[in-house]
Short mmCIF file of C-alpha atoms in Angstrom, two decimals:
data_model
loop_
_atom_site.label_atom_id
_atom_site.label_comp_id
_atom_site.label_asym_id
_atom_site.label_seq_id
_atom_site.Cartn_x
_atom_site.Cartn_y
_atom_site.Cartn_z
CA UNK A 1221 -206.22 60.96 -147.48
CA UNK A 1222 -208.53 63.96 -147.44
CA UNK A 1223 -210.12 62.72 -144.24
CA UNK A 1224 -206.71 62.32 -142.59
CA UNK A 1225 -205.60 65.82 -143.53
CA UNK A 1226 -208.91 67.19 -142.23
CA UNK A 1227 -208.04 65.68 -138.84
CA UNK A 1228 -204.39 66.68 -138.82
CA UNK A 1229 -204.95 70.42 -139.27
CA UNK A 1230 -207.12 70.86 -136.15
CA UNK A 1231 -204.86 68.52 -134.18
CA UNK A 1232 -201.75 70.53 -135.05
CA UNK A 1233 -203.56 73.76 -134.17
CA UNK A 1234 -204.69 72.30 -130.84
CA UNK A 1235 -201.19 71.06 -129.97
CA UNK A 1236 -199.78 74.48 -130.77
CA UNK A 1237 -202.27 76.01 -128.33
CA UNK A 1238 -201.43 73.41 -125.67
CA UNK A 1239 -197.69 73.96 -125.95
CA UNK A 1240 -198.08 77.75 -125.91
CA UNK A 1241 -200.46 77.86 -122.95
CA UNK A 1242 -198.58 75.26 -120.91
CA UNK A 1243 -195.36 77.20 -121.39
CA UNK A 1244 -196.91 80.21 -119.70
CA UNK A 1245 -196.10 80.67 -116.06
CA UNK A 1246 -198.84 81.03 -113.49
CA UNK A 1247 -197.34 84.13 -111.93
CA UNK A 1248 -196.84 87.36 -113.80
CA UNK A 1249 -193.46 89.07 -113.39
CA UNK A 1250 -194.90 91.61 -110.95
CA UNK A 1251 -196.26 88.75 -108.80
CA UNK A 1252 -193.04 86.74 -108.40
CA UNK A 1253 -192.89 87.77 -104.74
CA UNK A 1254 -196.03 85.66 -104.18
CA UNK A 1255 -194.27 82.37 -104.97
CA UNK A 1256 -194.23 81.35 -101.28
CA UNK A 1257 -197.97 81.94 -100.87
CA UNK A 1258 -198.70 80.08 -104.11
CA UNK A 1259 -196.60 77.13 -102.91
CA UNK A 1260 -198.68 77.04 -99.70
CA UNK A 1261 -201.79 76.84 -101.87
CA UNK A 1262 -200.29 74.07 -103.96
CA UNK A 1263 -199.64 72.07 -100.78
CA UNK A 1264 -203.44 71.74 -100.50
CA UNK A 1265 -203.58 69.74 -103.75
CA UNK A 1266 -204.66 66.10 -103.62
CA UNK A 1267 -202.60 63.32 -105.20
CA UNK A 1268 -202.57 64.09 -108.93
CA UNK A 1269 -201.21 60.71 -110.04
CA UNK A 1270 -202.60 59.80 -113.42
CA UNK A 1271 -204.49 63.08 -113.76
CA UNK A 1272 -201.78 65.59 -114.70
CA UNK A 1273 -202.34 65.47 -118.47
CA UNK A 1274 -206.10 65.70 -118.10
CA UNK A 1275 -205.71 68.46 -115.57
CA UNK A 1276 -203.46 70.40 -117.94
CA UNK A 1277 -206.18 70.13 -120.58
CA UNK A 1278 -208.80 71.36 -118.09
CA UNK A 1279 -206.57 74.31 -117.17
CA UNK A 1280 -206.15 75.21 -120.81
CA UNK A 1281 -209.88 74.96 -121.42
CA UNK A 1282 -210.70 77.11 -118.38
CA UNK A 1283 -208.07 79.67 -119.35
CA UNK A 1284 -209.42 79.96 -122.88
CA UNK A 1285 -213.06 80.06 -121.73
CA UNK A 1286 -212.37 82.76 -119.17
CA UNK A 1287 -210.20 84.83 -121.48
CA UNK A 1288 -212.84 84.73 -124.20
CA UNK A 1289 -215.61 85.45 -121.73
CA UNK A 1290 -213.88 88.71 -120.82
CA UNK A 1291 -212.70 89.50 -124.36
CA UNK A 1292 -214.26 87.36 -127.11
CA UNK A 1293 -211.71 88.61 -129.65
CA UNK A 1294 -208.57 87.87 -127.63
CA UNK A 1295 -205.83 85.92 -129.35
CA UNK A 1296 -204.11 83.07 -127.56
CA UNK A 1297 -200.72 84.81 -127.39
CA UNK A 1298 -202.39 87.87 -125.82
CA UNK A 1299 -203.91 85.98 -122.88
CA UNK A 1300 -200.83 86.10 -120.64
CA UNK A 1301 -200.09 89.71 -121.55
CA UNK A 1302 -203.64 90.78 -120.66
CA UNK A 1303 -203.67 88.63 -117.53
CA UNK A 1304 -200.50 90.40 -116.36
CA UNK A 1305 -201.50 93.91 -117.39
CA UNK A 1306 -201.96 96.19 -114.39
CA UNK A 1307 -203.97 98.89 -116.13
CA UNK A 1308 -206.26 96.87 -118.38
CA UNK A 1309 -209.31 98.96 -119.43
CA UNK A 1310 -211.61 95.91 -119.21
CA UNK A 1311 -210.18 94.83 -115.82
CA UNK A 1312 -209.22 91.62 -117.61
CA UNK A 1313 -207.06 90.09 -114.83
CA UNK A 1314 -209.71 90.36 -112.12
CA UNK A 1315 -212.51 89.09 -114.36
CA UNK A 1316 -210.28 86.25 -115.59
CA UNK A 1317 -209.62 84.93 -112.05
CA UNK A 1318 -213.24 85.43 -110.99
CA UNK A 1319 -214.32 83.37 -113.99
CA UNK A 1320 -211.86 80.61 -113.02
CA UNK A 1321 -213.27 80.47 -109.48
CA UNK A 1322 -216.81 80.30 -110.84
CA UNK A 1323 -215.90 77.46 -113.21
CA UNK A 1324 -214.26 75.56 -110.37
CA UNK A 1325 -217.61 75.61 -108.54
CA UNK A 1326 -219.97 75.01 -111.44
CA UNK A 1327 -218.25 73.10 -114.23
CA UNK A 1328 -218.52 69.30 -114.36
CA UNK A 1329 -215.25 68.84 -116.25
CA UNK A 1330 -213.25 68.17 -113.08
CA UNK A 1331 -215.45 65.20 -112.20
CA UNK A 1332 -215.09 63.85 -115.73
CA UNK A 1333 -211.29 63.78 -115.41
CA UNK A 1334 -211.48 61.73 -112.24
CA UNK A 1335 -211.88 64.10 -109.31
CA UNK A 1336 -214.57 63.31 -106.77
CA UNK A 1337 -215.36 63.76 -103.11
CA UNK A 1338 -212.52 65.00 -100.93
CA UNK A 1339 -210.00 65.14 -103.81
CA UNK A 1340 -212.35 67.38 -105.80
CA UNK A 1341 -212.76 69.73 -102.85
CA UNK A 1342 -209.00 69.79 -102.20
CA UNK A 1343 -208.30 70.64 -105.83
CA UNK A 1344 -210.94 73.37 -105.88
CA UNK A 1345 -209.57 74.83 -102.64
CA UNK A 1346 -205.98 74.84 -103.90
CA UNK A 1347 -206.89 76.42 -107.24
CA UNK A 1348 -209.09 79.07 -105.62
CA UNK A 1349 -206.34 79.77 -103.11
CA UNK A 1350 -203.88 80.55 -105.93
CA UNK A 1351 -206.43 82.66 -107.78
CA UNK A 1352 -207.31 84.58 -104.61
CA UNK A 1353 -203.64 85.24 -103.78
CA UNK A 1354 -203.16 86.75 -107.23
CA UNK A 1355 -206.49 88.58 -107.22
CA UNK A 1356 -205.67 90.12 -103.82
CA UNK A 1357 -202.61 91.80 -105.34
CA UNK A 1358 -204.81 93.38 -108.00
CA UNK A 1359 -206.45 95.41 -105.22
CA UNK A 1360 -203.02 96.63 -104.12
CA UNK A 1361 -202.07 97.99 -107.55
#
């Protein structure tokens, strides 16, 4: 019983994180006008059949890694707020998206969830496209 409860606590905590992070929208309120450009980026995506759950987990992992790289003490609920903040003293939004792009190029996690060859390149291109669209608006603010 003790062993089971030791497993349940981290699992419940993880699921709470997953639900919270997945519920967040990609675009911040001030970037809603970019929806058309983001949809163009998403059209570059390969077929995601059978990979959506794993891809959601990768996205969560990258988001947490990048958020904590910029601010090691950030809480999970604060990630979206900081990502959407236009006057962040640490330049959190820009560093967050730059980290994402770097991970897309260097991390092996995408290959472990089933991306390879052309599909891997298509996914990387689509994700970088979205990040670059958003990052471009940071220069305009």
